[in-house]
């Protein structure tokens, strides 16, 4: 049984309904079927830039099946192909027509088009076969890469490693050669491994050990013995065996270690020493980075919140010029001792020559500011004795919060340094104070900060909604409102961002679906209040492609419509034409499911492609909203006729047209005559933070 299976199906035919029928039948075998449909050579060449799982060929405008096979082979693409024939062609097919009955792992020829079950089974089999080939290719690549990495590591390893085949050395690294006293690789190649084992009993036991390993036994892979060098000296050793490959051939890997009982303890002491600063005794930058990684991971998992304090000594130049490096070292040591004493529940490190970092957990903004004030005050009050002279110093403290959706550690460090720079600007390089970095103040210039602002807006309802009325010509009223999303930033300029300024970052951080959901819920809350006095009020809400492909959307919409009173037509969801075109089959299914819960549908930016009418006819929305380009040039006769023609064609497939962007009286006067049902724009009324029903 497949789990979360996806089929990317490319159909070359002149009958799209047949292709859609295949997709419907394949839905029982796959979670998602992405359909590509075309019928000419130029479109095929473009489509082959994407990755497809199976190609089905029926009829094409300017290609035969042989042509398609040639094109695919010329581009060296592994793509299974199925050729369909009708009843007459199947009866007449023979080798002269290049349509023999051939079924293989990459091709099925002369399959009857009306035998839909056989076609579906062939597609599934070809896809399974392709999946197996891709997995095999991936595994071969992984094995090759792993062998290459292993060989590089072994050659550079400090451990003594060799490869043997049937008990004979075929490779050894430098530590192995040095351990046994060989001068070069040529000396060890061909030498039986038992020649390096001292004592007859050891040799006999090792032969039995090696024999069991070669038979596949892995219960014992270690062998302790006395080893003999080329000069006759011996030493206690431990040998480990493992299966490996060398140049694609199976071999046995041998690792030999001299018995050093305290090696682990020594390694641990060395590792601990590497994390300590020799001058102050606290952790150094390496120790900080390790602790920062741990804290950041726990914050990402929601286990804690934390903060980074970047503490920089201010008057280092003055101290160095008057007391030299001795004075700087004395100051650094005294500050380190003071910080270690003050921060009993945190982690203190010497990050650089005159910079310290502190990690603290679960503190509010107010508590962080109090801590920074306390640190600054204590260090500022210190009197440091150096060679019978007394000096003092101050510190500047940059602070950054570490929360669930915060940026990577390297970005947080940059922000802490940015906070220090801000202190220097504000104090004319005197320092002696602190600054907390607020991501929302830098959202315009920092994608990570903008993503954090988006998460904050979702969590704490900091988005804003505005509503613009849409005039319904048929019923002479304006109780239909389009909803617009805005993101206010907490900066000095009171900047407000529109979706075109933040949705690309939202998409990169997988926030689009959450933003759509916030917008839907809060817009419905607003209209619910309005409908108490104006029960005919309706909403038009623009959503992203993340919601278009969200299978849970109909259930969410159904609950919202019921919460607002269950009125059919109260809510219209709108999606971009390009998103619908990119997910045509999914969009049709989504539109159908939404209609079943009394939700109306609209296509935005309509008319932006050559297939607009075809797309509208296929997914059957209730409304389409014209692209901006049609309204911009409507003052010319040619453009006016183009708009009228598009609207007439749209009305023919029983879809109403909304004409937006009406910004002046001239456009308004023309808008009445083009056949659109709905009119919208700043000339009629600008968006407002409240829903105003015109009386």
JSON list of N, CA and C in Angstrom, two decimals, residues 469-503:
[
{"chain": "A", "resi": 469, "resn": "UNK", "atom": "N", "xyz": [-15.87, 48.11, -0.44]},
{"chain": "A", "resi": 469, "resn": "UNK", "atom": "CA", "xyz": [-17.16, 47.66, -0.98]},
{"chain": "A", "resi": 469, "resn": "UNK", "atom": "C", "xyz": [-17.08, 47.41, -2.49]},
{"chain": "A", "resi": 470, "resn": "UNK", "atom": "N", "xyz": [-17.92, 46.48, -2.94]},
{"chain": "A", "resi": 470, "resn": "UNK", "atom": "CA", "xyz": [-18.05, 46.14, -4.36]},
{"chain": "A", "resi": 470, "resn": "UNK", "atom": "C", "xyz": [-19.50, 46.43, -4.75]},
{"chain": "A", "resi": 471, "resn": "UNK", "atom": "N", "xyz": [-19.67, 47.21, -5.82]},
{"chain": "A", "resi": 471, "resn": "UNK", "atom": "CA", "xyz": [-21.03, 47.60, -6.24]},
{"chain": "A", "resi": 471, "resn": "UNK", "atom": "C", "xyz": [-21.60, 46.53, -7.16]},
{"chain": "A", "resi": 472, "resn": "UNK", "atom": "N", "xyz": [-22.80, 46.04, -6.81]},
{"chain": "A", "resi": 472, "resn": "UNK", "atom": "CA", "xyz": [-23.51, 45.03, -7.61]},
{"chain": "A", "resi": 472, "resn": "UNK", "atom": "C", "xyz": [-24.51, 45.75, -8.50]},
{"chain": "A", "resi": 473, "resn": "UNK", "atom": "N", "xyz": [-24.22, 45.80, -9.83]},
{"chain": "A", "resi": 473, "resn": "UNK", "atom": "CA", "xyz": [-25.08, 46.52, -10.78]},
{"chain": "A", "resi": 473, "resn": "UNK", "atom": "C", "xyz": [-26.46, 45.89, -10.83]},
{"chain": "A", "resi": 474, "resn": "UNK", "atom": "N", "xyz": [-26.52, 44.54, -10.80]},
{"chain": "A", "resi": 474, "resn": "UNK", "atom": "CA", "xyz": [-27.80, 43.85, -10.96]},
{"chain": "A", "resi": 474, "resn": "UNK", "atom": "C", "xyz": [-28.78, 44.19, -9.84]},
{"chain": "A", "resi": 475, "resn": "UNK", "atom": "N", "xyz": [-28.26, 44.36, -8.61]},
{"chain": "A", "resi": 475, "resn": "UNK", "atom": "CA", "xyz": [-29.15, 44.60, -7.47]},
{"chain": "A", "resi": 475, "resn": "UNK", "atom": "C", "xyz": [-29.01, 46.01, -6.89]},
{"chain": "A", "resi": 476, "resn": "UNK", "atom": "N", "xyz": [-28.18, 46.85, -7.54]},
{"chain": "A", "resi": 476, "resn": "UNK", "atom": "CA", "xyz": [-28.01, 48.25, -7.14]},
{"chain": "A", "resi": 476, "resn": "UNK", "atom": "C", "xyz": [-27.73, 48.38, -5.63]},
{"chain": "A", "resi": 477, "resn": "UNK", "atom": "N", "xyz": [-26.66, 47.70, -5.17]},
{"chain": "A", "resi": 477, "resn": "UNK", "atom": "CA", "xyz": [-26.27, 47.82, -3.78]},
{"chain": "A", "resi": 477, "resn": "UNK", "atom": "C", "xyz": [-24.78, 47.50, -3.61]},
{"chain": "A", "resi": 478, "resn": "UNK", "atom": "N", "xyz": [-24.24, 47.91, -2.45]},
{"chain": "A", "resi": 478, "resn": "UNK", "atom": "CA", "xyz": [-22.79, 47.75, -2.19]},
{"chain": "A", "resi": 478, "resn": "UNK", "atom": "C", "xyz": [-22.57, 47.09, -0.84]},
{"chain": "A", "resi": 479, "resn": "UNK", "atom": "N", "xyz": [-23.17, 45.91, -0.66]},
{"chain": "A", "resi": 479, "resn": "UNK", "atom": "CA", "xyz": [-22.99, 45.20, 0.62]},
{"chain": "A", "resi": 479, "resn": "UNK", "atom": "C", "xyz": [-22.09, 43.97, 0.45]},
{"chain": "A", "resi": 480, "resn": "UNK", "atom": "N", "xyz": [-21.27, 43.99, -0.60]},
{"chain": "A", "resi": 480, "resn": "UNK", "atom": "CA", "xyz": [-20.29, 42.93, -0.89]},
{"chain": "A", "resi": 480, "resn": "UNK", "atom": "C", "xyz": [-18.90, 43.55, -0.68]},
{"chain": "A", "resi": 481, "resn": "UNK", "atom": "N", "xyz": [-18.05, 42.96, 0.18]},
{"chain": "A", "resi": 481, "resn": "UNK", "atom": "CA", "xyz": [-16.80, 43.60, 0.58]},
{"chain": "A", "resi": 481, "resn": "UNK", "atom": "C", "xyz": [-15.60, 42.69, 0.34]},
{"chain": "A", "resi": 482, "resn": "UNK", "atom": "N", "xyz": [-14.58, 43.26, -0.33]},
{"chain": "A", "resi": 482, "resn": "UNK", "atom": "CA", "xyz": [-13.31, 42.53, -0.46]},
{"chain": "A", "resi": 482, "resn": "UNK", "atom": "C", "xyz": [-12.43, 42.86, 0.74]},
{"chain": "A", "resi": 483, "resn": "UNK", "atom": "N", "xyz": [-11.74, 41.83, 1.27]},
{"chain": "A", "resi": 483, "resn": "UNK", "atom": "CA", "xyz": [-10.91, 41.97, 2.46]},
{"chain": "A", "resi": 483, "resn": "UNK", "atom": "C", "xyz": [-9.45, 42.10, 2.05]},
{"chain": "A", "resi": 484, "resn": "UNK", "atom": "N", "xyz": [-8.73, 43.06, 2.65]},
{"chain": "A", "resi": 484, "resn": "UNK", "atom": "CA", "xyz": [-7.31, 43.24, 2.39]},
{"chain": "A", "resi": 484, "resn": "UNK", "atom": "C", "xyz": [-6.53, 43.08, 3.70]},
{"chain": "A", "resi": 485, "resn": "UNK", "atom": "N", "xyz": [-5.38, 42.42, 3.61]},
{"chain": "A", "resi": 485, "resn": "UNK", "atom": "CA", "xyz": [-4.55, 42.15, 4.78]},
{"chain": "A", "resi": 485, "resn": "UNK", "atom": "C", "xyz": [-3.39, 43.14, 4.84]},
{"chain": "A", "resi": 486, "resn": "UNK", "atom": "N", "xyz": [-3.09, 43.64, 6.03]},
{"chain": "A", "resi": 486, "resn": "UNK", "atom": "CA", "xyz": [-1.98, 44.58, 6.22]},
{"chain": "A", "resi": 486, "resn": "UNK", "atom": "C", "xyz": [-1.17, 44.17, 7.46]},
{"chain": "A", "resi": 487, "resn": "UNK", "atom": "N", "xyz": [0.16, 44.43, 7.42]},
{"chain": "A", "resi": 487, "resn": "UNK", "atom": "CA", "xyz": [1.04, 44.11, 8.56]},
{"chain": "A", "resi": 487, "resn": "UNK", "atom": "C", "xyz": [1.70, 45.39, 9.06]},
{"chain": "A", "resi": 488, "resn": "UNK", "atom": "N", "xyz": [1.23, 45.95, 10.17]},
{"chain": "A", "resi": 488, "resn": "UNK", "atom": "CA", "xyz": [1.89, 47.14, 10.74]},
{"chain": "A", "resi": 488, "resn": "UNK", "atom": "C", "xyz": [3.19, 46.74, 11.43]},
{"chain": "A", "resi": 489, "resn": "UNK", "atom": "N", "xyz": [4.24, 47.53, 11.25]},
{"chain": "A", "resi": 489, "resn": "UNK", "atom": "CA", "xyz": [5.52, 47.26, 11.90]},
{"chain": "A", "resi": 489, "resn": "UNK", "atom": "C", "xyz": [5.75, 48.26, 13.02]},
{"chain": "A", "resi": 490, "resn": "UNK", "atom": "N", "xyz": [6.36, 47.77, 14.10]},
{"chain": "A", "resi": 490, "resn": "UNK", "atom": "CA", "xyz": [6.62, 48.64, 15.26]},
{"chain": "A", "resi": 490, "resn": "UNK", "atom": "C", "xyz": [7.95, 49.36, 15.08]},
{"chain": "A", "resi": 491, "resn": "UNK", "atom": "N", "xyz": [8.02, 50.20, 14.04]},
{"chain": "A", "resi": 491, "resn": "UNK", "atom": "CA", "xyz": [9.24, 50.99, 13.85]},
{"chain": "A", "resi": 491, "resn": "UNK", "atom": "C", "xyz": [8.91, 52.48, 13.91]},
{"chain": "A", "resi": 492, "resn": "UNK", "atom": "N", "xyz": [9.95, 53.27, 13.82]},
{"chain": "A", "resi": 492, "resn": "UNK", "atom": "CA", "xyz": [9.78, 54.72, 13.99]},
{"chain": "A", "resi": 492, "resn": "UNK", "atom": "C", "xyz": [8.91, 55.32, 12.90]},
{"chain": "A", "resi": 493, "resn": "UNK", "atom": "N", "xyz": [8.88, 54.71, 11.70]},
{"chain": "A", "resi": 493, "resn": "UNK", "atom": "CA", "xyz": [8.12, 55.26, 10.58]},
{"chain": "A", "resi": 493, "resn": "UNK", "atom": "C", "xyz": [6.68, 54.76, 10.54]},
{"chain": "A", "resi": 494, "resn": "UNK", "atom": "N", "xyz": [6.30, 53.89, 11.49]},
{"chain": "A", "resi": 494, "resn": "UNK", "atom": "CA", "xyz": [4.96, 53.29, 11.50]},
{"chain": "A", "resi": 494, "resn": "UNK", "atom": "C", "xyz": [4.63, 52.65, 10.15]},
{"chain": "A", "resi": 495, "resn": "UNK", "atom": "N", "xyz": [5.58, 51.88, 9.62]},
{"chain": "A", "resi": 495, "resn": "UNK", "atom": "CA", "xyz": [5.43, 51.25, 8.31]},
{"chain": "A", "resi": 495, "resn": "UNK", "atom": "C", "xyz": [4.32, 50.20, 8.35]},
{"chain": "A", "resi": 496, "resn": "UNK", "atom": "N", "xyz": [3.54, 50.14, 7.26]},
{"chain": "A", "resi": 496, "resn": "UNK", "atom": "CA", "xyz": [2.51, 49.11, 7.10]},
{"chain": "A", "resi": 496, "resn": "UNK", "atom": "C", "xyz": [2.81, 48.37, 5.80]},
{"chain": "A", "resi": 497, "resn": "UNK", "atom": "N", "xyz": [3.00, 47.05, 5.90]},
{"chain": "A", "resi": 497, "resn": "UNK", "atom": "CA", "xyz": [3.35, 46.24, 4.73]},
{"chain": "A", "resi": 497, "resn": "UNK", "atom": "C", "xyz": [2.10, 45.61, 4.13]},
{"chain": "A", "resi": 498, "resn": "UNK", "atom": "N", "xyz": [2.08, 45.50, 2.79]},
{"chain": "A", "resi": 498, "resn": "UNK", "atom": "CA", "xyz": [1.01, 44.82, 2.08]},
{"chain": "A", "resi": 498, "resn": "UNK", "atom": "C", "xyz": [1.48, 43.41, 1.70]},
{"chain": "A", "resi": 499, "resn": "UNK", "atom": "N", "xyz": [0.55, 42.50, 1.36]},
{"chain": "A", "resi": 499, "resn": "UNK", "atom": "CA", "xyz": [0.95, 41.11, 1.07]},
{"chain": "A", "resi": 499, "resn": "UNK", "atom": "C", "xyz": [2.04, 40.97, 0.02]},
{"chain": "A", "resi": 500, "resn": "UNK", "atom": "N", "xyz": [2.07, 41.83, -1.00]},
{"chain": "A", "resi": 500, "resn": "UNK", "atom": "CA", "xyz": [3.11, 41.70, -2.02]},
{"chain": "A", "resi": 500, "resn": "UNK", "atom": "C", "xyz": [4.50, 41.98, -1.44]},
{"chain": "A", "resi": 501, "resn": "UNK", "atom": "N", "xyz": [4.56, 42.59, -0.24]},
{"chain": "A", "resi": 501, "resn": "UNK", "atom": "CA", "xyz": [5.85, 42.89, 0.39]},
{"chain": "A", "resi": 501, "resn": "UNK", "atom": "C", "xyz": [6.27, 41.82, 1.40]},
{"chain": "A", "resi": 502, "resn": "UNK", "atom": "N", "xyz": [5.33, 40.95, 1.82]},
{"chain": "A", "resi": 502, "resn": "UNK", "atom": "CA", "xyz": [5.74, 39.96, 2.82]},
{"chain": "A", "resi": 502, "resn": "UNK", "atom": "C", "xyz": [5.37, 38.52, 2.48]},
{"chain": "A", "resi": 503, "resn": "UNK", "atom": "N", "xyz": [4.56, 38.28, 1.46]},
{"chain": "A", "resi": 503, "resn": "UNK", "atom": "CA", "xyz": [4.11, 36.92, 1.17]},
{"chain": "A", "resi": 503, "resn": "UNK", "atom": "C", "xyz": [5.23, 36.01, 0.65]}
]
